[in-house]
Coordinates of C-alpha atoms in Angstrom, one line a residue:
Y299 CA -144.8 110.1 150.9
R300 CA -141.0 109.5 151.0
M301 CA -141.5 106.3 148.9
L302 CA -143.1 108.3 146.2
A303 CA -140.6 111.2 146.4
D304 CA -137.8 108.6 146.0
P305 CA -136.4 109.0 142.3
A306 CA -136.0 105.1 142.3
C307 CA -139.8 104.5 142.7
P308 CA -140.7 104.5 139.1
R309 CA -138.0 102.1 138.0
Y310 CA -139.7 99.2 139.5
S311 CA -142.6 97.0 138.8
Y312 CA -145.3 96.5 141.7
E313 CA -147.4 93.9 140.1
S314 CA -146.7 91.3 142.8
L315 CA -147.9 93.9 145.5
H316 CA -151.1 92.5 147.1
R317 CA -152.0 95.0 149.7
F318 CA -150.5 98.4 150.8
I319 CA -151.8 99.5 154.3
Y320 CA -151.5 103.2 155.3
A321 CA -152.4 104.3 158.8
A322 CA -151.8 106.8 161.6
A323 CA -153.2 109.8 159.7
P324 CA -155.5 110.4 156.6
M325 CA -153.5 110.8 153.3
A326 CA -153.8 113.9 151.2
P327 CA -156.0 113.0 148.3
E328 CA -153.4 114.1 145.6
K329 CA -150.7 111.9 147.3
L330 CA -153.2 108.9 147.5
R331 CA -153.9 109.2 143.7
E332 CA -150.4 109.3 143.1
A333 CA -149.7 106.3 145.3
I334 CA -152.6 104.3 143.3
A335 CA -151.0 105.3 140.1
A336 CA -147.6 104.1 141.3
F337 CA -148.5 100.9 143.3
G338 CA -151.7 99.9 141.7
P339 CA -155.2 99.2 143.1
V340 CA -153.9 98.0 146.5
M341 CA -154.2 100.8 148.9
S342 CA -156.0 100.1 152.2
N343 CA -156.7 102.6 155.1
F344 CA -156.9 101.3 158.5
Y345 CA -158.2 103.6 161.4
G346 CA -157.7 102.4 165.0
Q347 CA -156.7 103.5 168.6
A348 CA -155.2 101.5 171.2
E349 CA -158.2 101.7 173.4
A350 CA -160.3 100.0 170.8
L351 CA -158.2 97.0 169.7
G352 CA -157.6 96.7 166.0
P353 CA -159.1 98.7 163.1
I354 CA -162.2 100.7 163.9
N355 CA -163.0 101.7 160.3
F356 CA -161.6 100.3 157.0
L357 CA -161.3 101.5 153.6
P358 CA -160.3 98.7 151.3
P359 CA -158.9 98.7 147.9
E360 CA -162.2 98.5 146.1
D361 CA -163.4 101.7 147.9
H362 CA -160.4 103.6 146.6
R363 CA -162.1 104.9 143.2
P364 CA -160.1 108.0 142.2
D365 CA -161.9 108.2 138.8
D366 CA -165.5 107.7 139.7
G367 CA -166.2 111.3 140.7
P368 CA -168.6 112.1 143.7
P369 CA -169.1 110.8 146.3
W370 CA -165.9 108.7 145.9
D371 CA -163.8 111.9 145.6
G372 CA -164.6 112.9 149.1
R373 CA -164.2 109.2 150.4
L374 CA -160.6 109.3 149.4
M375 CA -160.1 111.8 152.3
G376 CA -161.8 109.3 154.6
I377 CA -161.3 106.2 156.8
G378 CA -164.1 104.1 155.3
R379 CA -166.8 102.4 157.2
P380 CA -166.8 100.5 160.5
S381 CA -164.9 97.2 160.5
I382 CA -166.6 93.9 161.5
M383 CA -168.3 93.7 164.8
R384 CA -168.0 97.3 165.6
R385 CA -170.5 100.2 165.9
V386 CA -169.4 103.7 165.2
A387 CA -171.4 107.0 165.5
I388 CA -170.7 110.6 165.2
V389 CA -172.0 112.4 168.4
D390 CA -172.5 115.9 169.7
E391 CA -171.1 117.3 173.2
A392 CA -174.3 115.8 174.8
G393 CA -173.2 112.3 173.4
E394 CA -176.2 112.3 170.9
A395 CA -175.9 111.0 167.3
V396 CA -175.9 113.8 164.8
A397 CA -177.2 113.8 161.3
P398 CA -175.0 112.7 158.3
G399 CA -173.0 115.5 157.0
T400 CA -172.7 117.1 160.6
A401 CA -169.3 117.1 162.3
G402 CA -169.0 115.6 165.6
E403 CA -166.8 113.3 167.9
V404 CA -166.1 109.7 166.5
A405 CA -167.5 107.4 169.1
V406 CA -167.1 103.5 168.9
K407 CA -168.6 100.7 170.6
S408 CA -167.3 97.1 170.3
W409 CA -166.3 94.0 172.4
G410 CA -162.8 95.0 171.9
V411 CA -163.0 98.4 173.6
A412 CA -161.1 98.7 176.8
P413 CA -163.1 99.3 180.0
G414 CA -161.1 102.4 181.0
Y415 CA -157.6 103.6 182.0
E416 CA -156.0 101.8 184.8
N417 CA -155.8 103.9 187.9
N418 CA -157.2 107.0 186.2
P419 CA -160.7 107.5 186.8
D420 CA -160.9 111.0 185.6
A421 CA -159.5 110.1 182.2
T422 CA -161.9 107.1 182.0
A423 CA -165.0 109.2 183.0
E424 CA -164.1 111.6 180.2
A425 CA -163.5 109.0 177.5
F426 CA -166.0 106.2 178.3
K427 CA -169.5 107.3 178.3
N428 CA -172.8 105.3 178.1
G429 CA -170.9 102.3 176.8
W430 CA -169.2 104.3 174.1
Y431 CA -165.6 105.2 173.7
L432 CA -165.1 108.8 172.6
T433 CA -162.0 108.6 170.3
G434 CA -161.3 112.4 170.5
D435 CA -161.3 112.7 166.7
I436 CA -163.9 114.9 165.0
G437 CA -165.4 113.4 162.1
V438 CA -168.2 113.5 159.4
A439 CA -170.2 110.5 158.2
D440 CA -172.2 110.4 154.8
A441 CA -175.5 108.7 154.5
E442 CA -173.9 105.3 153.7
G443 CA -171.6 105.5 156.9
Y444 CA -168.3 106.4 155.1
V445 CA -166.3 108.6 157.8
T446 CA -164.1 111.4 157.0
L447 CA -162.0 112.8 159.9
V448 CA -161.8 116.5 160.4
D449 CA -159.3 116.7 163.1
R450 CA -158.2 115.9 166.6
K451 CA -160.5 117.7 169.0
K452 CA -157.7 119.0 171.1
D453 CA -155.8 120.3 168.0
M454 CA -158.5 122.6 166.9
I455 CA -157.3 126.4 166.7
V456 CA -159.7 129.2 167.7
S457 CA -158.8 132.3 165.7
G458 CA -160.9 135.5 166.2
G459 CA -163.7 133.4 167.5
F460 CA -163.7 130.8 164.5
N461 CA -162.8 127.2 164.8
I462 CA -160.1 126.2 162.4
Y463 CA -159.3 122.4 161.9
P464 CA -155.6 122.1 161.3
A465 CA -155.9 118.8 159.4
E466 CA -158.0 120.6 156.6
V467 CA -155.0 122.9 156.1
E468 CA -152.4 120.2 156.3
R469 CA -154.3 118.3 153.5
E470 CA -154.0 121.4 151.2
L471 CA -150.3 121.8 152.1
L472 CA -149.7 118.1 151.4
S473 CA -151.3 118.5 148.0
H474 CA -148.3 120.1 146.8
R475 CA -145.9 117.8 145.1
D476 CA -142.9 119.1 147.0
V477 CA -144.3 119.0 150.5
L478 CA -143.4 115.7 152.1
E479 CA -144.9 116.5 155.7
A480 CA -146.8 119.2 157.2
A481 CA -148.2 120.3 160.5
V482 CA -150.4 123.2 161.3
I483 CA -150.6 124.7 164.8
G484 CA -152.0 127.7 166.6
V485 CA -149.5 130.3 167.9
P486 CA -150.2 133.3 170.0
D487 CA -151.8 136.4 168.3
P488 CA -152.4 139.9 170.2
D489 CA -155.5 140.5 168.0
W490 CA -156.9 137.1 167.2
G491 CA -155.8 135.0 170.2
E492 CA -154.3 132.3 168.1
A493 CA -152.8 132.5 164.5
V494 CA -152.6 129.7 162.0
K495 CA -148.9 128.5 161.4
A496 CA -147.6 125.9 159.3
I497 CA -144.4 123.8 159.5
G498 CA -143.3 121.9 156.7
E499 CA -140.9 119.4 155.3
T500 CA -140.1 119.6 151.7
R501 CA -138.8 117.3 149.0
E502 CA -135.0 117.4 148.7
G503 CA -133.9 120.1 146.2
A504 CA -137.4 122.0 146.2
S505 CA -137.3 125.6 146.1
L506 CA -140.8 126.4 147.8
T507 CA -141.3 129.7 149.3
E508 CA -143.7 130.7 152.2
A509 CA -145.8 132.9 149.9
E510 CA -146.5 130.2 147.5
L511 CA -147.9 127.9 150.3
I512 CA -149.9 130.6 151.8
A513 CA -151.4 131.5 148.4
L514 CA -152.3 127.9 147.8
C515 CA -154.2 127.7 151.0
K516 CA -155.8 131.0 150.5
E517 CA -157.0 130.0 147.1
R518 CA -158.5 126.8 148.3
L519 CA -159.5 127.5 151.9
G520 CA -159.8 131.4 152.0
S521 CA -157.8 133.9 154.0
L522 CA -159.4 132.9 157.4
R523 CA -158.0 129.4 157.5
A524 CA -154.8 130.0 155.5
P525 CA -151.4 129.9 157.5
K526 CA -150.3 133.5 158.4
S527 CA -146.7 132.1 158.4
V528 CA -144.8 129.1 157.2
E529 CA -141.5 127.7 158.6
F530 CA -139.4 125.1 156.9
R531 CA -137.6 122.4 158.7
D532 CA -135.4 119.6 157.8
E533 CA -137.4 117.0 159.8
L534 CA -140.5 117.2 162.0
P535 CA -140.6 115.5 165.3
C536 CA -142.5 112.2 165.4
N537 CA -143.5 109.5 167.6
A538 CA -142.8 105.7 167.1
T539 CA -145.8 105.5 164.8
G540 CA -144.9 108.3 162.5
K541 CA -147.4 110.9 163.9
V542 CA -146.1 114.4 164.2
L543 CA -145.7 115.6 167.7
K544 CA -147.6 118.7 167.7
R545 CA -147.1 119.4 171.4
E546 CA -143.4 119.8 170.9
L547 CA -144.0 122.1 168.0
R548 CA -146.3 124.2 169.9
A549 CA -144.4 124.3 173.2
P550 CA -141.8 127.0 172.3
Y551 CA -144.5 129.5 171.2
W552 CA -146.6 129.2 174.4
E553 CA -143.7 129.1 177.0
G554 CA -144.3 131.1 180.0
R555 CA -148.0 131.8 179.3
Q556 CA -150.8 130.8 181.5
R557 CA -152.8 129.4 178.6
T558 CA -152.2 127.5 175.4
I559 CA -155.2 128.5 173.4

């Protein structure tokens, strides 16, 4: 995103660029279309976890088809199909595979999956079941096996009894050209249990307002899932792989409380 936002980006030719790999989190479709236009048909999405050794799913350049309409429009938001020698399923709470188009947890089975967590039998029992590794990611697969991630299971917000997936809201926030980074968290609310809060980092010199971003999300997602508040920061906390540390963002709001949902 920062490369696309750099004023120098359009000054150069990228004809010699063979492959541009993005990972760690799905791209907002608008940003991905911008990247394809800027760098060419070279974008590749790898989805993986340390427990599964290498890419679990892969969306190669030939599957990035921004001009071909459905279903390819939806697949731009996804992580592609299972990579070689891996089985991937979308399962329910009972570990049973769900029908295409139904949300569930992404599970993987492969020679490269770890047998468990060393000296942590409880975590092993929770994540490794019936030969499958449960990734903790919620996803949806289409009839051809292309998977779209909905969110991390632990990041889901429950507001007024409704389940809200932060990644869905973040995707709309990132569709705005001036938003470089966005994180959506649940914060305490006396009436709804949790309220949707967005924390964003904007392009240098941008004059975005809280009201603009809330209105954008209301228009695309409805009032229920739109943020109730937006905070702007110079920089969001990230780990070494670039993932936003939502636990750090949530902590101040839930400090001193007995629960964090």
